[in-house]
Coordinates of C-alpha atoms and ligand atoms in Angstrom, one line a residue:
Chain A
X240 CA 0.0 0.0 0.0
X241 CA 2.8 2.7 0.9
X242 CA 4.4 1.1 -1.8
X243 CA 2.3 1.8 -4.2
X244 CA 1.8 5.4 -2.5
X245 CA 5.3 6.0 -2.7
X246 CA 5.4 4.6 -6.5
X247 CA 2.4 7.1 -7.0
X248 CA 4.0 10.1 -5.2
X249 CA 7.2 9.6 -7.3
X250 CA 5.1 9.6 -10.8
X251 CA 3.8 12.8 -9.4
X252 CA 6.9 14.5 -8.9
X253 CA 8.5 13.8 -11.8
X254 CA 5.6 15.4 -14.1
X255 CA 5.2 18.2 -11.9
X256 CA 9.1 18.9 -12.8
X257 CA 8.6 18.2 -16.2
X258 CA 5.6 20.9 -16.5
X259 CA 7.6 23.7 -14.6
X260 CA 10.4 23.0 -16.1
X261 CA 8.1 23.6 -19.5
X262 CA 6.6 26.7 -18.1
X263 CA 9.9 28.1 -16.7
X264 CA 9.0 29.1 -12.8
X265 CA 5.4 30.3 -12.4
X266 CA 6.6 33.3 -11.0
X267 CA 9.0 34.3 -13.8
X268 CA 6.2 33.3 -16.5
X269 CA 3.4 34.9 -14.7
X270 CA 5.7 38.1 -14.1
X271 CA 6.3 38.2 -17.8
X272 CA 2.7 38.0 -18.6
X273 CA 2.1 40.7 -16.1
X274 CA 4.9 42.9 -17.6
X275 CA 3.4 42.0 -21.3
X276 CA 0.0 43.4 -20.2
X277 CA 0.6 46.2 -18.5
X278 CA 2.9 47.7 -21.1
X279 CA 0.3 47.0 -24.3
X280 CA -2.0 49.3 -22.8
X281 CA 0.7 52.1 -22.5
X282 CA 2.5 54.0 -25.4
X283 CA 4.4 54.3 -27.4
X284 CA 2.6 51.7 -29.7
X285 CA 4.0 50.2 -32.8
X286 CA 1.4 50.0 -35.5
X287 CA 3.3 48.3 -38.2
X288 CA 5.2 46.3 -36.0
X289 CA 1.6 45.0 -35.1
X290 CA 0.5 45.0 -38.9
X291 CA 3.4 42.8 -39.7
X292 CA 2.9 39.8 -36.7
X293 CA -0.7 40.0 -37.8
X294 CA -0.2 39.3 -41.0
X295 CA 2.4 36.9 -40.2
X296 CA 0.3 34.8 -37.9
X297 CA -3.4 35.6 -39.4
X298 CA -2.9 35.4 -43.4
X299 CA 0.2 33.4 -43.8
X300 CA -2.0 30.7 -41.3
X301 CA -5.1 30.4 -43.4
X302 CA -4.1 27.8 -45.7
X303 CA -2.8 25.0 -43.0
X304 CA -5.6 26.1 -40.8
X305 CA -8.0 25.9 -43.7
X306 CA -7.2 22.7 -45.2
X307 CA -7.1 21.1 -41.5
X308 CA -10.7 22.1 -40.9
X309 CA -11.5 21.1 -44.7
X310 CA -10.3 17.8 -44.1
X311 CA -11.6 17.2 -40.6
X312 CA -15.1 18.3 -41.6
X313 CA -14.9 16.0 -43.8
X314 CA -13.9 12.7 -41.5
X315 CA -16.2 13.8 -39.2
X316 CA -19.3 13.7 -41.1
X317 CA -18.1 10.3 -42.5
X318 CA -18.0 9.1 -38.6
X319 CA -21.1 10.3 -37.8
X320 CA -22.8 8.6 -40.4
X321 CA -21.0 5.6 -39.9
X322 CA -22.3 5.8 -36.2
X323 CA -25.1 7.9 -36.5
X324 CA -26.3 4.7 -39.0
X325 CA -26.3 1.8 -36.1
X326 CA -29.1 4.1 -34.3
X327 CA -31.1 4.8 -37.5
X328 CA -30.0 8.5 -36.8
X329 CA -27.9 9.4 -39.8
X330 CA -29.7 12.4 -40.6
X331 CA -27.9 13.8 -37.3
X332 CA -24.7 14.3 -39.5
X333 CA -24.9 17.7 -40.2
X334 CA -26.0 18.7 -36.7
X335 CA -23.2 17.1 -34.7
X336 CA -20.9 18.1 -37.6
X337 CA -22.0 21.5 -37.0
X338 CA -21.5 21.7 -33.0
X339 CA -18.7 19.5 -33.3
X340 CA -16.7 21.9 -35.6
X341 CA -17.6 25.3 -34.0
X342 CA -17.6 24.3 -30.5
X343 CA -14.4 22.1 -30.2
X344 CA -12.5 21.0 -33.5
X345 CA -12.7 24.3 -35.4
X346 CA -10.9 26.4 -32.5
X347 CA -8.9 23.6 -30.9
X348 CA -7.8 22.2 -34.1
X349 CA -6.3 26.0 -35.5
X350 CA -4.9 26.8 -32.5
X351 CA -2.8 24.1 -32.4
X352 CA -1.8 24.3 -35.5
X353 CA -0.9 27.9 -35.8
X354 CA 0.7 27.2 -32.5
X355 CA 3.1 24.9 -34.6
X356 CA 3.9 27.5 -36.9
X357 CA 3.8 30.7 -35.0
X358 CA 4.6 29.7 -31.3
X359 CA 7.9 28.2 -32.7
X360 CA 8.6 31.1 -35.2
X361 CA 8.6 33.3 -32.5
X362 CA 10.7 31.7 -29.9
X363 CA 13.2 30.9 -32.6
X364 CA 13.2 35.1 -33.7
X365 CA 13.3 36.5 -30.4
X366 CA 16.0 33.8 -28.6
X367 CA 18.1 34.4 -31.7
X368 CA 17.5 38.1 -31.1
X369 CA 18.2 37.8 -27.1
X370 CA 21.5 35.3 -27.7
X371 CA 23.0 37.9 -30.1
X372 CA 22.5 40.8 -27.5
X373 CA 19.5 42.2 -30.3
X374 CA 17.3 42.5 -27.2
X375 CA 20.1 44.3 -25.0
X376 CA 20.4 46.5 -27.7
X377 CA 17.1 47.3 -27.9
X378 CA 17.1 49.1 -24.4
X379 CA 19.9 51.3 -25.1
X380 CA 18.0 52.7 -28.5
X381 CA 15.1 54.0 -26.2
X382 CA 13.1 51.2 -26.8
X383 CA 10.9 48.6 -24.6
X384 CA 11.4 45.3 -25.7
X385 CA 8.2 44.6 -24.5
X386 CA 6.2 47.2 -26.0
X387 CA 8.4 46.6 -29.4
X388 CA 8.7 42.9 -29.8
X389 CA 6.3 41.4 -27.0
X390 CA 2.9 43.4 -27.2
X391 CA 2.3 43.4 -31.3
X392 CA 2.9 39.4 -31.1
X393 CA 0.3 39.1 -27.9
X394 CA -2.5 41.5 -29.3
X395 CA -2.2 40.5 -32.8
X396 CA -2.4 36.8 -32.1
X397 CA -5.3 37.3 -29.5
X398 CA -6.9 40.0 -32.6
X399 CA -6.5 37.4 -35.6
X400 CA -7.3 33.8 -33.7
X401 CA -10.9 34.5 -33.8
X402 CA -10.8 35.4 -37.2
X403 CA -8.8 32.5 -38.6
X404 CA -10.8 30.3 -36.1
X405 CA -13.8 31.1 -37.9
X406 CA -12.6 30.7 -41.3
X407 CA -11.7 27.1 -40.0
X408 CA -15.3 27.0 -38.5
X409 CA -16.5 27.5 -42.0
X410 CA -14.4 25.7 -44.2
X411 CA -14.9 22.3 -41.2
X412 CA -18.5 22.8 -42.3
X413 CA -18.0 22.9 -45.7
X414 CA -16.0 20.1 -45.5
X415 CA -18.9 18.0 -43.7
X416 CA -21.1 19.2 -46.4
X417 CA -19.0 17.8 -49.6
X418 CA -18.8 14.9 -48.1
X419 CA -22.3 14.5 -47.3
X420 CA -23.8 15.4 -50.0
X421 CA -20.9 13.2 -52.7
X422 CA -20.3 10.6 -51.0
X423 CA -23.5 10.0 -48.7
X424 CA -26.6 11.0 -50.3
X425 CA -27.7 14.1 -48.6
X426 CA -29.9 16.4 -50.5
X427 CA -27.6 19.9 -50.1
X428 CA -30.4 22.4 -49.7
X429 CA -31.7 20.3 -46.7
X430 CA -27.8 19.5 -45.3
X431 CA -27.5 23.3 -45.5
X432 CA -31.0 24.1 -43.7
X433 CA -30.4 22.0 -40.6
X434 CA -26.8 23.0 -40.3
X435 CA -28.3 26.5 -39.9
X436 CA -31.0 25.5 -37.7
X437 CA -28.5 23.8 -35.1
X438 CA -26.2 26.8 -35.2
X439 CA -26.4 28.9 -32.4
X440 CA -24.9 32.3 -31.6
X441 CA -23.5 31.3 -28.5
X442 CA -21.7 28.1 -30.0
X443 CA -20.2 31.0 -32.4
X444 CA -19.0 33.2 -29.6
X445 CA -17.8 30.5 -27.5
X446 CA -15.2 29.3 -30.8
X447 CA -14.3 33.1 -30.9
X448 CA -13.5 33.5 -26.9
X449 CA -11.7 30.3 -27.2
X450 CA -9.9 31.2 -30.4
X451 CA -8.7 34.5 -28.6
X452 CA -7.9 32.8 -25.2
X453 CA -5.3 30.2 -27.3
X454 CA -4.0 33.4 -29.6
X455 CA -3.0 34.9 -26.2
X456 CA -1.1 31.2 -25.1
X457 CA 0.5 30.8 -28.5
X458 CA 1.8 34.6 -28.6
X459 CA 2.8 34.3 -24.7
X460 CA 4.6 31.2 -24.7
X461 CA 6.4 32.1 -28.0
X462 CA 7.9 35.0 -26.5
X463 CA 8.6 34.1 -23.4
X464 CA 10.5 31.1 -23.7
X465 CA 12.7 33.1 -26.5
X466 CA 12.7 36.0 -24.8
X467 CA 14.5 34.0 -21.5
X468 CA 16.9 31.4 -23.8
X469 CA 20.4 31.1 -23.3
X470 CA 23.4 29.6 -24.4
X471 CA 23.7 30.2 -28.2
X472 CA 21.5 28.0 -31.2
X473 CA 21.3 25.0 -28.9
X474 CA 19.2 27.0 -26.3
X475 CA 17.1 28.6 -29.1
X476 CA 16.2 25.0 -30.1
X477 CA 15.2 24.0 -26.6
X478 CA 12.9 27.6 -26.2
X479 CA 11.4 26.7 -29.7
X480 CA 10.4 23.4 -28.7
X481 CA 9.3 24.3 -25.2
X482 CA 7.3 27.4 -26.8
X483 CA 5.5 25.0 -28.9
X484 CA 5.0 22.1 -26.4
X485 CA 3.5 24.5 -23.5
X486 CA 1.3 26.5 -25.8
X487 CA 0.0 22.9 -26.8
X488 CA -0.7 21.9 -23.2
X489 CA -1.8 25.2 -23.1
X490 CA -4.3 25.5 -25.8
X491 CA -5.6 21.8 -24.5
X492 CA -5.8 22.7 -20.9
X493 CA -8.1 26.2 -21.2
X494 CA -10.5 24.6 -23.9
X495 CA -11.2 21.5 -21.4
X496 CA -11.9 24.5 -18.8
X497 CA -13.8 27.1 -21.0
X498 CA -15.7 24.1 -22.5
X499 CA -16.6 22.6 -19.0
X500 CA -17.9 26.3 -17.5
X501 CA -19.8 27.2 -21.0
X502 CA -21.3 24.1 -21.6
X503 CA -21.0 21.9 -18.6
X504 CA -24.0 23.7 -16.8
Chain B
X67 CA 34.2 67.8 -9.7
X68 CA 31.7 64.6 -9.3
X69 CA 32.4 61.8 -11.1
X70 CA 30.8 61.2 -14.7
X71 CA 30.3 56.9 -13.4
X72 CA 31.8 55.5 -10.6
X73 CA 31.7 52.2 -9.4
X74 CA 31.9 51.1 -5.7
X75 CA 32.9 47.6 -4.7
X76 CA 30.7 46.1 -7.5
X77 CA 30.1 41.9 -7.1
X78 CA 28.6 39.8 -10.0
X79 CA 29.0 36.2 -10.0
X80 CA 27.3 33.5 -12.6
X81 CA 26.7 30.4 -10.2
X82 CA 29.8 29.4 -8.4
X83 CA 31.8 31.8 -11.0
X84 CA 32.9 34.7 -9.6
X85 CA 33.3 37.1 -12.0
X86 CA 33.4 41.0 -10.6
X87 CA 34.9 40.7 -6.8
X88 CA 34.8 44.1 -6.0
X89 CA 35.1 46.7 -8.9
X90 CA 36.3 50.5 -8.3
X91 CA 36.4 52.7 -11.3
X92 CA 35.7 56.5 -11.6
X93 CA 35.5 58.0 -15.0
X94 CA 35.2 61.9 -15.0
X95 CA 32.7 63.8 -17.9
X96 CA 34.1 64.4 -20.7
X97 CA 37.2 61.9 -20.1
X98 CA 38.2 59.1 -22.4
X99 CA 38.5 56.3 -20.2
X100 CA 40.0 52.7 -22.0
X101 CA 40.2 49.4 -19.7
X102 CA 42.1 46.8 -20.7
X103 CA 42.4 43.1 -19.3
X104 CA 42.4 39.5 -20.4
X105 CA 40.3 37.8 -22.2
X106 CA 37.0 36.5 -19.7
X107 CA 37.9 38.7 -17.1
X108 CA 34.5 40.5 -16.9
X109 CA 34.7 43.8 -19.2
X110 CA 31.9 43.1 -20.9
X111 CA 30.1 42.2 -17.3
X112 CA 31.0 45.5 -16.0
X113 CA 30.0 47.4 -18.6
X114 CA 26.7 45.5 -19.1
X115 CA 26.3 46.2 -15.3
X116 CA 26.4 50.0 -15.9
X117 CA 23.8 49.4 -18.3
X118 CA 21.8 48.0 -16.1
X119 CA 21.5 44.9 -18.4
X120 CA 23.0 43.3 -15.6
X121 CA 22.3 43.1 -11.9
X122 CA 25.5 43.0 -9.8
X123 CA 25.1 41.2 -6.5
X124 CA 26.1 44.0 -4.4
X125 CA 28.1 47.1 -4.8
X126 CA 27.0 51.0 -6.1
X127 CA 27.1 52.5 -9.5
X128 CA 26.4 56.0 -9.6
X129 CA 26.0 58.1 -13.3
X130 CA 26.4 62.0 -12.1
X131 CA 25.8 60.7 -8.5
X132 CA 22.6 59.2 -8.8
X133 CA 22.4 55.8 -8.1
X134 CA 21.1 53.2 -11.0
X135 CA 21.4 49.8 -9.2
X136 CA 18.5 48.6 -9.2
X137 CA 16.6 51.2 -11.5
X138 CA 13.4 49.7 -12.8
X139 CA 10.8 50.1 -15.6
X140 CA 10.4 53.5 -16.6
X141 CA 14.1 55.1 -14.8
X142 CA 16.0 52.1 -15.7
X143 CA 14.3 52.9 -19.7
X144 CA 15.4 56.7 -18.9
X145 CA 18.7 55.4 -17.7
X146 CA 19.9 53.7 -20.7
X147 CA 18.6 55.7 -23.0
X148 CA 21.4 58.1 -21.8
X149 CA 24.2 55.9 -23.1
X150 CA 24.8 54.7 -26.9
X151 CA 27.0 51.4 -27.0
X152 CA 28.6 49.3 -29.6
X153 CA 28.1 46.0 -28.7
X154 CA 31.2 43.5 -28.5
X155 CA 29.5 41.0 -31.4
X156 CA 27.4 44.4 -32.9
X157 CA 24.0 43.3 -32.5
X158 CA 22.6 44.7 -35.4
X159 CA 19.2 44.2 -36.3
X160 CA 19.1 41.6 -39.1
X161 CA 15.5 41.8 -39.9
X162 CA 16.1 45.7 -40.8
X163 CA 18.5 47.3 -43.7
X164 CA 21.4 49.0 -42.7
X165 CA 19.7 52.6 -42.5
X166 CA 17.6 51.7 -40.1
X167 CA 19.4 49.7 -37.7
X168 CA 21.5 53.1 -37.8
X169 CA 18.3 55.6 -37.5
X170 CA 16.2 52.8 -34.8
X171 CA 16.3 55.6 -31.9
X172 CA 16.1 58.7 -34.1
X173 CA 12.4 59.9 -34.6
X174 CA 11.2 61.9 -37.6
X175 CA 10.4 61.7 -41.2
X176 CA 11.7 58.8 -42.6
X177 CA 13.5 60.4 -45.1
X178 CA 15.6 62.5 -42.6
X179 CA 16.4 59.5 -40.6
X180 CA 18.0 57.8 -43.8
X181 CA 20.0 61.2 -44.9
X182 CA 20.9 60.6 -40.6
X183 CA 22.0 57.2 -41.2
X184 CA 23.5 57.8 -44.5
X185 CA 26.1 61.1 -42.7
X186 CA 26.5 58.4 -40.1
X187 CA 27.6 55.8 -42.4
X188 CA 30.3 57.9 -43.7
X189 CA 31.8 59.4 -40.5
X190 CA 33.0 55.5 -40.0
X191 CA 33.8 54.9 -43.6
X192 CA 31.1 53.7 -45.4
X193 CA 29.2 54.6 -48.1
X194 CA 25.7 55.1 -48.9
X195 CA 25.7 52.7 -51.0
X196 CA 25.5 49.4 -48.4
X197 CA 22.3 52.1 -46.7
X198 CA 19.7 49.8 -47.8
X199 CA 21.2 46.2 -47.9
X200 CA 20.9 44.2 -44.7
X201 CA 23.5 43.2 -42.1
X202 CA 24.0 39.4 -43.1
X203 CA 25.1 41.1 -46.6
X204 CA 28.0 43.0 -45.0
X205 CA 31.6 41.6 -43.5
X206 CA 32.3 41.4 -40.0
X207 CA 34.4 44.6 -40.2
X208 CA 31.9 46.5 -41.8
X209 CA 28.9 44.8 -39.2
X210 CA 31.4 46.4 -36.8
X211 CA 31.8 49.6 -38.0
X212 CA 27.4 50.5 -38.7
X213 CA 26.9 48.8 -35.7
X214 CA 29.1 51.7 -34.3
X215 CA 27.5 54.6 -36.6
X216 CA 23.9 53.2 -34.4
X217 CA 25.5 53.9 -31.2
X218 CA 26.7 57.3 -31.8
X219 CA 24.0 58.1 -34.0
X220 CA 21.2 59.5 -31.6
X221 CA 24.3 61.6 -30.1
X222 CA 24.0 60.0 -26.5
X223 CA 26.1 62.0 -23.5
X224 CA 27.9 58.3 -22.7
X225 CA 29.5 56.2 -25.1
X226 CA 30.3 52.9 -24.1
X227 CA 32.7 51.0 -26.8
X228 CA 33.3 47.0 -26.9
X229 CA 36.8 46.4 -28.5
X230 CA 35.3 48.8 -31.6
X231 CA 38.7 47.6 -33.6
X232 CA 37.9 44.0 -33.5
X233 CA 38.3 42.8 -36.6
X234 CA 39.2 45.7 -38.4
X235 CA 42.6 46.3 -40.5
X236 CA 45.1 48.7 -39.3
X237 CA 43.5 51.5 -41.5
X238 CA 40.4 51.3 -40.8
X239 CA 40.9 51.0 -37.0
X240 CA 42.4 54.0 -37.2
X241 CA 40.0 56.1 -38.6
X242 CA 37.7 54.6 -35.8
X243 CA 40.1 55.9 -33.2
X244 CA 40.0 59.2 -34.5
X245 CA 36.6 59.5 -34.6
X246 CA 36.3 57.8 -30.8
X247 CA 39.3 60.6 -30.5
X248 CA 36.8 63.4 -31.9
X249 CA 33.7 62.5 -29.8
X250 CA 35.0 63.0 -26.7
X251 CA 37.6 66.3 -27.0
X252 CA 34.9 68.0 -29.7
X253 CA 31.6 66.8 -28.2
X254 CA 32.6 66.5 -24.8
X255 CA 31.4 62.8 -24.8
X256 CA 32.0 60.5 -21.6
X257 CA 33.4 57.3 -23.1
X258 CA 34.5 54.1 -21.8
X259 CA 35.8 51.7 -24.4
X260 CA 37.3 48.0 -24.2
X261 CA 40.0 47.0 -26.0
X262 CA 42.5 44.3 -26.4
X263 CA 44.5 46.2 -29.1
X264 CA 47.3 48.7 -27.8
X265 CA 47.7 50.8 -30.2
X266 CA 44.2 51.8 -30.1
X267 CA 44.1 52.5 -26.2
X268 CA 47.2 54.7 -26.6
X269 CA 45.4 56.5 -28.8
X270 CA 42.1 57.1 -27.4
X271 CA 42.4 57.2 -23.5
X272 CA 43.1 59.8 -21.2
X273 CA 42.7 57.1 -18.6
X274 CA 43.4 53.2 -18.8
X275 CA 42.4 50.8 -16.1
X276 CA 43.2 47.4 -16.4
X277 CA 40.5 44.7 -14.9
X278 CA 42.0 41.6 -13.4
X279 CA 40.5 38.3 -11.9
X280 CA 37.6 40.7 -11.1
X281 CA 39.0 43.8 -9.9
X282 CA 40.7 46.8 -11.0
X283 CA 44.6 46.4 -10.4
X284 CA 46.0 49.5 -11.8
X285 CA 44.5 52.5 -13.3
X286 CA 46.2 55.7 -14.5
X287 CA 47.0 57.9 -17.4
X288 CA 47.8 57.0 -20.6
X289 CA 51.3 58.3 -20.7
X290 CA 52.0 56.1 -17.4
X291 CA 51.2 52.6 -18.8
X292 CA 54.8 51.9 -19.7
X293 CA 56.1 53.3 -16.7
X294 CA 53.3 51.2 -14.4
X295 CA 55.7 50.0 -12.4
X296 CA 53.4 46.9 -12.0
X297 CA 54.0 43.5 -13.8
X298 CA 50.3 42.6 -14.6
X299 CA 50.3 46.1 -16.5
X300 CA 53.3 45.6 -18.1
X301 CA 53.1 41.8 -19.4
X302 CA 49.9 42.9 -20.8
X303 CA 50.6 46.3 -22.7
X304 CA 53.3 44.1 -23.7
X305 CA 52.3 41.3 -25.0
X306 CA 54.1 38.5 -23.4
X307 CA 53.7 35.1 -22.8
X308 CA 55.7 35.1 -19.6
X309 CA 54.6 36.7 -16.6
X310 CA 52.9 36.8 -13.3
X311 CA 49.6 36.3 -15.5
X312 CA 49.5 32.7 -16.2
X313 CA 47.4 31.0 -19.0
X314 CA 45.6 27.7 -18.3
X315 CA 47.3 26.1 -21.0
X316 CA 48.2 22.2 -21.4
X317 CA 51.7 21.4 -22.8
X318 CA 52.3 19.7 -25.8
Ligands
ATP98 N1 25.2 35.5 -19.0 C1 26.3 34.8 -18.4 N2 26.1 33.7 -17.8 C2 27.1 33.0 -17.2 N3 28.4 33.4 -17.3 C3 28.6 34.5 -17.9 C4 27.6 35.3 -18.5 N4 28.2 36.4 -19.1 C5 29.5 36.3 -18.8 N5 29.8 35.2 -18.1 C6 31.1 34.8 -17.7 O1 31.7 35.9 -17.1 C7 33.1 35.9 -17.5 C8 33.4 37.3 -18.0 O2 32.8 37.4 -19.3 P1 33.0 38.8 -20.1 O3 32.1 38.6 -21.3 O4 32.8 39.9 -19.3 O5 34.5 38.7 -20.5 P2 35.4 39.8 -21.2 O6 36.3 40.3 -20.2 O7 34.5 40.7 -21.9 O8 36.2 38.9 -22.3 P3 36.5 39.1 -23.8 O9 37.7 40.1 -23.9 O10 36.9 37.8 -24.3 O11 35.3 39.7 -24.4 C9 33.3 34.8 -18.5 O12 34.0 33.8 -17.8 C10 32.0 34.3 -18.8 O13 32.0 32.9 -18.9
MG99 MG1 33.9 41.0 -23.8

């Protein structure tokens, strides 16, 4: 019994060392997030810094986000049919492809895939900036890191997320749809017409608070784990692949909580 | 007359590494001061401490005798803005062109800041023509040398110098000491530069200091470094092998 106590408690340890050694020490991350914040709201601003990360992370996304939804609608509504079919309720497809895309897949799905490519891109610019002194040199040309680099990452990411999110809302229903009405004989006006019917305003809103919480992750954890690397191209490899591994866990960790106080009541 | 910076029994170590054990240095306005010292000793520490890009342990730093250990935020941004300074491996921008890695803190029209960066460019022997290519495009030297025209470009009051003639050849490194030279007996600029190259420090300082195993062992005028009197100085400004300064080396 202790044994197996002890075995647990061990287990324990060792993850909770592996996640703070992911998030770097809470108080470190969560000072850096309270640094981030505080100096967005204040000028000066940097409007085409904050042009160029959204572009970056919002336009240069939409075709791997887009062609994940596409092809996820698409299995989806082949799933549900297949097991909508043992309950003689096929004709659910494009409701629960509907609610499955905005609600979870659509948002979940595009933020971890623009966590892939911008979570990483960023930790690889700004620890290749920090381990060349870019970032020291920043301070001593009268300008804030934070506000310069930090803040047009975090408030583009959290501005275009919701957008791209439901593009990939969209496109996941589209996908359903194709499929439904190529491969599985549903009539398209009708498809079209319940998918409507089943989509509610609040399932919308939900996709674009969630899509805005994970922009905020993927932004945060890009550039703080590249902000705080070390020790020349090896330590920007470790901060990229931490960046992209916490903003995962991130991403995975808020939806399961947003999800559960949205919907769970 | 106060002190432009001085530092007071300044302490930094990394871990277990000691690297500053008690740093004294004045440096006067308008004074030229060069220090000199092995290679790892902590220059580019105690410089970076000034800064405030590093925190020292313990120990005071004053600029014009106001304290700026452990400035924060908004006085720590005021701080450094106060200073321009080349950094040892340049750390130019390489996401921006040359003009405006050299204009970053200048404000205005953008066309002013580019005929800025473009006068700026030539004062360390360069022409316009490299203005608009970007800093992976250029050769160490000539990194060196705009990363150089950025620090003296927004005309700071305190120029801090990391071995500027790194790299360069004998030339060229002369035309950087006369325009290190110029800044401070024309402009009036407080500068402290690093250097491993003697000919340059003869040149430039009105002051050397030499930093060793953290500390300041000797520090005078620029006409007494051959005359020092003490060995560490003298093996250095030197050159030799031999000495009481001995390198970790393994024989053959
Ligand atoms: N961020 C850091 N973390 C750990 N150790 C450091 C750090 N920065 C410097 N050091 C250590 O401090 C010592 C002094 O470094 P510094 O860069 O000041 O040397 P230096 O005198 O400028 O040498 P050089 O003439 O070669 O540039 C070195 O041994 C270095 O390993
Ligand atoms: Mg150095």
């Amino acid at each position: 019994m202790t044994g197996l106590f002890t075995t647990f408690a061990h287990a324990l340890i060792a993850l909770g060392t592996v996640v703070i050694g992911l998030f770097g020490s809470i108080g470190r991350l969560t000072r850096f997030a309270g640094t981030a914040l505080s100096r967005l709201v204040r000028p000066p601003y940097y409007p085409a810094q904050l042009f160029e990360q959204m572009l970056v992370i919002g336009y240069f996304s939409l075709p791997v986000v887009g062609l994940t939804a596409l092809f996820t609608g698409s299995a989806l509504a082949q799933q549900i049919y297949i097991g909508g079919a043992r309950f003689n309720a096929a004709a659910t497809v494009p409701a629960v492809t509907v609610i499955g895309i905005v609600r979870e897949l659509g948002p979940v799905l595009g933020g971890l895939m623009v966590a892939g490519r911008v979570a990483s891109a960023m930790a690889a610019e700004l620890g290749t900036m920090r381990v060349t002194e870019q970032i020291d040199a920043l301070t001593t040309l009268r300008t804030d890191p934070f506000r310069y680099l930090v803040a047009p990452r975090i408030v583009a990411a959290v501005l275009v997320m919701p957008v791209l999110v439901l593009v990939s809302n969209a496109l996941g229903v589209m996908g359903g749809w194709l499929l439904a009405t190529q491969r599985l004989g549903f009539n398209s006006a009708q498809y079209l017409n319940t998918t409507a019917n089943y989509l509610k305003l609040d399932d919308v809103m939900s996709s674009m608070v969630k899509a805005a919480v994970f922009g905020f992750f993927i932004a945060l954890m890009g550039c703080y784990h590249g902000y705080h690397s070390s020790g020349g191209a090896a330590g920007v490899g470790r901060a990229t692949t931490n960046a992209v591994v916490s903003a995962f866990i991130l991403i995975l960790l808020s939806n399961l909580i947003i999800t559960v106080i949205v919907f769970g009541s | 007359m106060t002190a432009k910076i001085a530092l007071a029994n300044v302490r930094k170590r990394f871990g277990a590494k000691v690297v500053l054990d008690g740093v004294d240095l004045s440096i006067a306005p308008a004074e030229s001061m060069v220090i000199i010292g092995g290679s790892g000793t902590g220059k580019s520490v105690m410089i970076k401490s000034i800064l405030g890009l590093i925190r020292p342990e313990s120990g005071s730093i004053t600029v014009d005798g106001r304290e700026v250990t452990g400035l924060r935020g908004r006085a720590l941004a005021d701080h450094q803005a106060r200073f321009g300074m080349l950094f040892q491996g340049g750390a130019l921008f390489d996401s921006l062109p040359i003009w405006r890695n050299i204009s970053f803190a200048l404000s205005g029209p953008a066309r002013e800041r580019r005929a800025a960066a473009i006068d700026n460019l030539a004062r360390v022997g360069l022409g316009a023509d490299v203005a608009d290519l970007r800093p992976s495009e250029l050769s160490g030297g000539m990194q060196k040398r705009v990363a150089l025209a950025r620090a003296i470009a927004a005309k700071p009051e305190i120029l801090f110098f990391d071995e500027p003639t790194t790299g360069l050849d004998p030339i060229m490194a002369d035309v950087i000491n006369d325009l290190i030279r110029t800044l401070v007996t024309d402009l009036g600029i407080t500068a402290l530069t690093i250097t491993h190259d003697m000919a340059s420090a003869r040149k430039i300082a009105d002051q050397v200091a030499m930093l060793y195993q953290g500390k300041i062992i000797w520090h005078g005028p620029r006409a007494e470094i051959d005359t020092a009197g003490n060995p560490y100085v003298d093996q250095f400004v030197n050159g030799r092998a031999e000495g009481p300064i001995k390198m970790q080396l393994h024989s053959l």
